[in-house]
PDB file of C-alpha atoms in Angstrom:
ATOM      1  CA  MET A   1     -26.352  20.965 -25.455  1.00 47.00           C
ATOM      2  CA  ARG A   2     -23.499  23.263 -26.420  1.00 49.00           C
ATOM      3  CA  ALA A   3     -21.594  22.682 -29.626  1.00 53.00           C
ATOM      4  CA  LEU A   4     -18.688  20.250 -29.466  1.00 59.00           C
ATOM      5  CA  TRP A   5     -15.254  20.864 -30.868  1.00 57.00           C
ATOM      6  CA  PRO A   6     -14.036  18.966 -33.926  1.00 61.00           C
ATOM      7  CA  LEU A   7     -10.279  18.740 -34.076  1.00 46.00           C
ATOM      8  CA  PRO A   8      -8.711  20.114 -37.275  1.00 43.00           C
ATOM      9  CA  ALA A   9      -5.773  18.370 -38.892  1.00 42.00           C
ATOM     10  CA  LEU A  10      -3.483  20.931 -37.283  1.00 38.00           C
ATOM     11  CA  PRO A  11      -4.077  22.901 -34.071  1.00 38.00           C
ATOM     12  CA  PRO A  12      -5.501  26.379 -34.663  1.00 35.00           C
ATOM     13  CA  GLY A  13      -2.703  28.766 -35.517  1.00 32.00           C
ATOM     14  CA  ALA A  14      -0.139  26.041 -36.115  1.00 31.00           C
ATOM     15  CA  LEU A  15       1.854  25.980 -39.326  1.00 27.00           C
ATOM     16  CA  HIS A  16       2.570  23.059 -41.560  1.00 29.00           C
ATOM     17  CA  PRO A  17       5.107  20.822 -39.741  1.00 28.00           C
ATOM     18  CA  LEU A  18       8.619  21.498 -40.931  1.00 26.00           C
ATOM     19  CA  ARG A  19      10.541  18.662 -42.506  1.00 30.00           C
ATOM     20  CA  PRO A  20      13.820  17.862 -40.725  1.00 28.00           C
ATOM     21  CA  ARG A  21      16.842  19.350 -42.470  1.00 28.00           C
ATOM     22  CA  GLY A  22      18.217  16.978 -45.056  1.00 26.00           C
ATOM     23  CA  ALA A  23      15.182  14.689 -44.916  1.00 28.00           C
ATOM     24  CA  ARG A  24      13.874  15.803 -48.286  1.00 32.00           C
ATOM     25  CA  VAL A  25      16.036  14.266 -50.986  1.00 30.00           C
ATOM     26  CA  PRO A  26      15.348  15.143 -54.658  1.00 34.00           C
ATOM     27  CA  ARG A  27      14.042  12.144 -56.523  1.00 37.00           C
ATOM     28  CA  ARG A  28      16.557  10.692 -58.940  1.00 33.00           C
ATOM     29  CA  THR A  29      15.538   8.969 -62.131  1.00 35.00           C
ATOM     30  CA  SER A  30      17.335   7.213 -64.927  1.00 33.00           C
ATOM     31  CA  ARG A  31      17.668   8.883 -68.288  1.00 31.00           C
ATOM     32  CA  PRO A  32      15.570   7.405 -71.115  1.00 32.00           C
ATOM     33  CA  GLY A  33      17.456   4.499 -72.629  1.00 36.00           C
ATOM     34  CA  GLY A  34      19.624   4.039 -69.546  1.00 38.00           C
ATOM     35  CA  GLY A  35      22.660   5.923 -68.365  1.00 37.00           C
ATOM     36  CA  ARG A  36      23.414   7.709 -65.153  1.00 38.00           C
ATOM     37  CA  PRO A  37      20.536   8.889 -62.956  1.00 36.00           C
ATOM     38  CA  THR A  38      19.780  12.584 -63.046  1.00 39.00           C
ATOM     39  CA  ASP A  39      18.392  14.967 -60.477  1.00 47.00           C
ATOM     40  CA  ARG A  40      14.810  15.307 -61.683  1.00 46.00           C
ATOM     41  CA  THR A  41      14.359  18.782 -60.228  1.00 43.00           C
ATOM     42  CA  ALA A  42      17.429  20.087 -62.056  1.00 46.00           C
ATOM     43  CA  THR A  43      15.986  19.242 -65.468  1.00 47.00           C
ATOM     44  CA  LEU A  44      12.475  20.612 -65.021  1.00 48.00           C
ATOM     45  CA  GLY A  45      13.193  24.322 -64.947  1.00 55.00           C
ATOM     46  CA  ALA A  46      10.475  24.565 -62.309  1.00 61.00           C
ATOM     47  CA  ASP A  47      10.278  25.977 -58.787  1.00 79.00           C
ATOM     48  CA  PRO A  48      12.821  24.573 -56.308  1.00 86.00           C
ATOM     49  CA  PRO A  49      11.392  21.813 -54.075  1.00 85.00           C
ATOM     50  CA  GLU A  50      12.154  23.806 -50.934  1.00 86.00           C
ATOM     51  CA  LEU A  51       9.633  26.456 -52.001  1.00 94.00           C
ATOM     52  CA  ALA A  52       6.773  24.021 -51.366  1.00 93.00           C
ATOM     53  CA  LEU A  53       7.449  24.154 -47.644  1.00 92.00           C
ATOM     54  CA  THR A  54       7.238  27.953 -47.531  1.00 94.00           C
ATOM     55  CA  LEU A  55       4.069  28.004 -49.616  1.00 96.00           C
ATOM     56  CA  ASN A  56       2.423  25.373 -47.416  1.00 94.00           C
ATOM     57  CA  ASN A  57       3.266  27.305 -44.259  1.00 94.00           C
ATOM     58  CA  LEU A  58       1.874  30.536 -45.654  1.00 96.00           C
ATOM     59  CA  ALA A  59      -1.237  28.788 -46.965  1.00 96.00           C
ATOM     60  CA  GLU A  60      -1.830  27.189 -43.575  1.00 94.00           C
ATOM     61  CA  LEU A  61      -1.568  30.578 -41.909  1.00 96.00           C
ATOM     62  CA  TYR A  62      -4.125  32.010 -44.341  1.00 96.00           C
ATOM     63  CA  ARG A  63      -6.421  29.025 -43.809  1.00 95.00           C
ATOM     64  CA  THR A  64      -6.445  29.474 -40.046  1.00 93.00           C
ATOM     65  CA  GLN A  65      -7.309  33.140 -40.656  1.00 95.00           C
ATOM     66  CA  ARG A  66     -10.122  31.992 -42.983  1.00 95.00           C
ATOM     67  CA  ARG A  67      -8.486  33.755 -45.926  1.00 96.00           C
ATOM     68  CA  PHE A  68      -9.414  30.823 -48.114  1.00 96.00           C
ATOM     69  CA  ASP A  69      -9.132  32.512 -51.497  1.00 97.00           C
ATOM     70  CA  GLU A  70      -5.525  33.414 -50.740  1.00 97.00           C
ATOM     71  CA  ALA A  71      -4.654  30.020 -49.265  1.00 97.00           C
ATOM     72  CA  GLU A  72      -5.981  27.816 -52.062  1.00 97.00           C
ATOM     73  CA  PRO A  73      -3.570  28.796 -54.882  1.00 97.00           C
ATOM     74  CA  LEU A  74      -0.637  28.497 -52.487  1.00 97.00           C
ATOM     75  CA  TYR A  75      -1.629  24.977 -51.468  1.00 97.00           C
ATOM     76  CA  GLU A  76      -2.131  24.031 -55.107  1.00 97.00           C
ATOM     77  CA  ARG A  77       1.227  25.457 -56.176  1.00 96.00           C
ATOM     78  CA  ALA A  78       3.020  23.704 -53.298  1.00 96.00           C
ATOM     79  CA  LEU A  79       1.383  20.417 -54.273  1.00 96.00           C
ATOM     80  CA  LYS A  80       2.406  20.879 -57.910  1.00 95.00           C
ATOM     81  CA  ILE A  81       6.016  21.484 -56.868  1.00 95.00           C
ATOM     82  CA  ASP A  82       5.989  18.303 -54.794  1.00 94.00           C
ATOM     83  CA  GLU A  83       4.460  16.338 -57.648  1.00 95.00           C
ATOM     84  CA  ASP A  84       7.112  17.593 -60.063  1.00 94.00           C
ATOM     85  CA  SER A  85      10.032  16.943 -57.735  1.00 92.00           C
ATOM     86  CA  LEU A  86       8.908  13.685 -56.111  1.00 93.00           C
ATOM     87  CA  GLY A  87       6.469  12.152 -58.573  1.00 94.00           C
ATOM     88  CA  PRO A  88       2.656  11.921 -58.383  1.00 94.00           C
ATOM     89  CA  THR A  89       2.550   8.832 -56.152  1.00 94.00           C
ATOM     90  CA  HIS A  90       5.225   9.669 -53.581  1.00 95.00           C
ATOM     91  CA  PRO A  91       3.936   9.099 -50.006  1.00 94.00           C
ATOM     92  CA  SER A  92       5.092  12.581 -48.962  1.00 92.00           C
ATOM     93  CA  LEU A  93       2.355  14.110 -51.131  1.00 95.00           C
ATOM     94  CA  ALA A  94      -0.243  12.918 -48.625  1.00 96.00           C
ATOM     95  CA  LEU A  95       0.426  15.906 -46.392  1.00 95.00           C
ATOM     96  CA  GLY A  96      -0.150  18.480 -49.116  1.00 95.00           C
ATOM     97  CA  LEU A  97      -3.261  16.669 -50.328  1.00 97.00           C
ATOM     98  CA  ASN A  98      -4.625  16.574 -46.797  1.00 96.00           C
ATOM     99  CA  ASN A  99      -3.969  20.290 -46.297  1.00 96.00           C
ATOM    100  CA  LEU A 100      -5.817  21.181 -49.486  1.00 96.00           C
ATOM    101  CA  ALA A 101      -8.667  18.872 -48.494  1.00 97.00           C
ATOM    102  CA  LEU A 102      -8.861  20.579 -45.118  1.00 95.00           C
ATOM    103  CA  LEU A 103      -9.224  23.927 -46.850  1.00 96.00           C
ATOM    104  CA  HIS A 104     -12.174  22.630 -48.870  1.00 96.00           C
ATOM    105  CA  TYR A 105     -13.641  21.049 -45.729  1.00 95.00           C
ATOM    106  CA  ASP A 106     -13.462  24.370 -43.904  1.00 94.00           C
ATOM    107  CA  ARG A 107     -15.338  25.933 -46.811  1.00 94.00           C
ATOM    108  CA  GLY A 108     -17.983  23.213 -46.701  1.00 92.00           C
ATOM    109  CA  ALA A 109     -16.921  21.973 -50.151  1.00 95.00           C
ATOM    110  CA  TYR A 110     -16.953  18.300 -49.178  1.00 93.00           C
ATOM    111  CA  ILE A 111     -17.277  17.140 -52.767  1.00 94.00           C
ATOM    112  CA  LYS A 112     -13.852  18.671 -53.481  1.00 96.00           C
ATOM    113  CA  ALA A 113     -12.254  17.448 -50.266  1.00 97.00           C
ATOM    114  CA  GLU A 114     -13.113  13.757 -50.576  1.00 96.00           C
ATOM    115  CA  PRO A 115     -11.119  12.880 -53.738  1.00 97.00           C
ATOM    116  CA  LEU A 116      -8.058  14.608 -52.306  1.00 97.00           C
ATOM    117  CA  LEU A 117      -8.301  12.551 -49.128  1.00 98.00           C
ATOM    118  CA  ARG A 118      -8.832   9.353 -51.093  1.00 97.00           C
ATOM    119  CA  ARG A 119      -5.758  10.103 -53.162  1.00 97.00           C
ATOM    120  CA  ALA A 120      -3.737  10.846 -50.020  1.00 97.00           C
ATOM    121  CA  LEU A 121      -4.696   7.496 -48.531  1.00 97.00           C
ATOM    122  CA  ALA A 122      -4.101   5.689 -51.823  1.00 97.00           C
ATOM    123  CA  ILE A 123      -0.477   6.812 -51.902  1.00 97.00           C
ATOM    124  CA  ASN A 124       0.097   6.642 -48.138  1.00 97.00           C
ATOM    125  CA  ALA A 125      -2.247   4.172 -46.481  1.00 97.00           C
ATOM    126  CA  THR A 126      -0.969   4.944 -42.976  1.00 97.00           C
ATOM    127  CA  TYR A 127      -1.251   8.743 -43.058  1.00 97.00           C
ATOM    128  CA  LEU A 128      -3.428   9.261 -39.999  1.00 97.00           C
ATOM    129  CA  PRO A 129      -4.344  12.957 -40.457  1.00 97.00           C
ATOM    130  CA  ALA A 130      -6.100  11.970 -43.701  1.00 97.00           C
ATOM    131  CA  PHE A 131      -8.031   9.263 -41.845  1.00 97.00           C
ATOM    132  CA  ASN A 132      -9.090  11.807 -39.243  1.00 97.00           C
ATOM    133  CA  GLN A 133     -10.167  14.324 -41.870  1.00 97.00           C
ATOM    134  CA  MET A 134     -12.056  11.646 -43.819  1.00 97.00           C
ATOM    135  CA  ALA A 135     -13.957  10.696 -40.668  1.00 97.00           C
ATOM    136  CA  LEU A 136     -14.857  14.357 -40.067  1.00 96.00           C
ATOM    137  CA  LEU A 137     -15.946  14.623 -43.689  1.00 95.00           C
ATOM    138  CA  PHE A 138     -18.357  11.710 -43.318  1.00 95.00           C
ATOM    139  CA  LEU A 139     -19.543  13.142 -40.002  1.00 94.00           C
ATOM    140  CA  GLY A 140     -20.298  16.424 -41.747  1.00 92.00           C
ATOM    141  CA  ARG A 141     -22.510  14.550 -44.207  1.00 90.00           C
ATOM    142  CA  ALA A 142     -24.293  12.554 -41.521  1.00 89.00           C
ATOM    143  CA  GLN A 143     -27.301  14.810 -41.038  1.00 84.00           C
ATOM    144  CA  GLY A 144     -30.148  12.452 -41.893  1.00 79.00           C
ATOM    145  CA  ASN A 145     -27.657   9.979 -43.376  1.00 86.00           C
ATOM    146  CA  ALA A 146     -27.007   7.006 -41.093  1.00 86.00           C
ATOM    147  CA  LYS A 147     -24.720   5.398 -43.663  1.00 91.00           C
ATOM    148  CA  ALA A 148     -22.316   8.353 -43.575  1.00 92.00           C
ATOM    149  CA  LEU A 149     -22.214   8.148 -39.787  1.00 94.00           C
ATOM    150  CA  ASP A 150     -21.372   4.447 -39.943  1.00 95.00           C
ATOM    151  CA  LEU A 151     -18.633   5.150 -42.493  1.00 96.00           C
ATOM    152  CA  ALA A 152     -17.145   7.776 -40.193  1.00 97.00           C
ATOM    153  CA  ALA A 153     -16.930   5.209 -37.397  1.00 97.00           C
ATOM    154  CA  VAL A 154     -15.328   2.659 -39.737  1.00 97.00           C
ATOM    155  CA  VAL A 155     -12.637   5.167 -40.695  1.00 97.00           C
ATOM    156  CA  CYS A 156     -11.891   5.779 -37.020  1.00 98.00           C
ATOM    157  CA  ARG A 157     -11.571   2.054 -36.415  1.00 98.00           C
ATOM    158  CA  GLN A 158      -9.152   1.734 -39.337  1.00 97.00           C
ATOM    159  CA  ALA A 159      -7.018   4.542 -37.965  1.00 98.00           C
ATOM    160  CA  GLN A 160      -7.001   2.950 -34.527  1.00 97.00           C
ATOM    161  CA  LEU A 161      -5.732  -0.309 -36.016  1.00 98.00           C
ATOM    162  CA  ILE A 162      -2.826   1.575 -37.591  1.00 98.00           C
ATOM    163  CA  ASN A 163      -1.925   3.478 -34.433  1.00 98.00           C
ATOM    164  CA  ALA A 164      -3.946   3.088 -31.253  1.00 97.00           C
ATOM    165  CA  ASN A 165      -2.189   6.102 -29.707  1.00 97.00           C
ATOM    166  CA  TYR A 166      -3.186   8.711 -32.278  1.00 97.00           C
ATOM    167  CA  ALA A 167      -5.134  11.152 -30.101  1.00 96.00           C
ATOM    168  CA  PRO A 168      -7.097  13.187 -32.709  1.00 96.00           C
ATOM    169  CA  ILE A 169      -9.020  10.170 -33.954  1.00 97.00           C
ATOM    170  CA  TYR A 170     -10.534   9.609 -30.494  1.00 97.00           C
ATOM    171  CA  ASN A 171     -11.859  13.157 -30.342  1.00 96.00           C
ATOM    172  CA  THR A 172     -13.459  12.649 -33.750  1.00 96.00           C
ATOM    173  CA  TRP A 173     -14.806   9.265 -32.666  1.00 96.00           C
ATOM    174  CA  GLY A 174     -16.344  10.929 -29.635  1.00 96.00           C
ATOM    175  CA  LEU A 175     -18.153  13.403 -31.902  1.00 95.00           C
ATOM    176  CA  ILE A 176     -19.494  10.486 -33.934  1.00 95.00           C
ATOM    177  CA  ASN A 177     -20.769   8.786 -30.781  1.00 95.00           C
ATOM    178  CA  MET A 178     -22.459  11.988 -29.693  1.00 94.00           C
ATOM    179  CA  ARG A 179     -24.240  12.165 -33.049  1.00 93.00           C
ATOM    180  CA  LYS A 180     -25.371   8.590 -32.371  1.00 92.00           C
ATOM    181  CA  GLN A 181     -26.554   9.749 -28.921  1.00 92.00           C
ATOM    182  CA  ASN A 182     -24.132   7.321 -27.291  1.00 94.00           C
ATOM    183  CA  VAL A 183     -22.921   9.589 -24.516  1.00 94.00           C
ATOM    184  CA  PHE A 184     -21.063   6.932 -22.533  1.00 95.00           C
ATOM    185  CA  ASP A 185     -18.848   5.913 -25.447  1.00 96.00           C
ATOM    186  CA  ALA A 186     -18.345   9.559 -26.393  1.00 95.00           C
ATOM    187  CA  LEU A 187     -17.038  10.313 -22.907  1.00 96.00           C
ATOM    188  CA  ARG A 188     -14.636   7.386 -23.145  1.00 96.00           C
ATOM    189  CA  MET A 189     -13.292   8.652 -26.460  1.00 97.00           C
ATOM    190  CA  PHE A 190     -12.864  12.248 -25.303  1.00 96.00           C
ATOM    191  CA  GLU A 191     -11.150  11.041 -22.155  1.00 96.00           C
ATOM    192  CA  ARG A 192      -8.822   8.792 -24.158  1.00 97.00           C
ATOM    193  CA  ALA A 193      -7.899  11.675 -26.468  1.00 96.00           C
ATOM    194  CA  SER A 194      -7.114  13.851 -23.441  1.00 96.00           C
ATOM    195  CA  GLN A 195      -4.961  11.139 -21.892  1.00 96.00           C
ATOM    196  CA  LEU A 196      -2.959  10.642 -25.066  1.00 97.00           C
ATOM    197  CA  ASP A 197      -2.509  14.369 -25.665  1.00 96.00           C
ATOM    198  CA  PRO A 198      -3.122  16.496 -22.558  1.00 95.00           C
ATOM    199  CA  SER A 199      -2.677  19.653 -24.659  1.00 94.00           C
ATOM    200  CA  MET A 200      -5.690  18.860 -26.877  1.00 93.00           C
ATOM    201  CA  PHE A 201      -8.105  21.489 -25.610  1.00 91.00           C
ATOM    202  CA  GLU A 202     -10.882  20.281 -27.952  1.00 91.00           C
ATOM    203  CA  ALA A 203     -11.086  16.936 -26.168  1.00 92.00           C
ATOM    204  CA  HIS A 204     -11.053  18.603 -22.740  1.00 92.00           C
ATOM    205  CA  MET A 205     -13.804  20.993 -23.812  1.00 92.00           C
ATOM    206  CA  ASN A 206     -15.936  18.220 -25.262  1.00 93.00           C
ATOM    207  CA  PHE A 207     -15.537  16.072 -22.146  1.00 92.00           C
ATOM    208  CA  GLY A 208     -16.422  18.989 -19.903  1.00 90.00           C
ATOM    209  CA  GLN A 209     -19.485  19.984 -21.906  1.00 89.00           C
ATOM    210  CA  ILE A 210     -21.202  16.621 -21.489  1.00 87.00           C
ATOM    211  CA  THR A 211     -20.290  15.924 -17.845  1.00 79.00           C
TER     212      THR A 211
END
């Protein structure tokens, strides 16, 4: 059987999704002892928050070109800027954490990817790309490890409960079913992914390769 296509967090060649203009508002905090709130980013003397977006886009481009050594410090710097400007538990950090985890996943460094994904889900429990990447991470560990395969399926089920129309999770679920040698359920999942997102070539390829 030919190799099936896992779906990355972003389509090959795509850049980090741009935030809508004006959607990113600097976090405001109160001064110690009270008083008027201050713009946190103005007092840090650090990189401007908007730089994180540019760094993420460039890092994502490098990642898709497999220039991992160049991408990693950019992802890390972008994440640090977001942490400084928004705080370490802001839900928006989930995207940067997921991107850095995806880099480690692509390198096969699963032990580095998992804590980043767990942190992403801890601060944003509905961030579906992190669910999808976590399921792929468990699937990658499933060789001779039935427990990891079961965990991958559980993660897919959790994502489905959050949003039953999130197409990538069905492609991943289909890969899990194929590893379980459950071809019928795999076909259903690949077909569902294709229906939800007709542009998802991975799901179309996977469906075609087992029919």
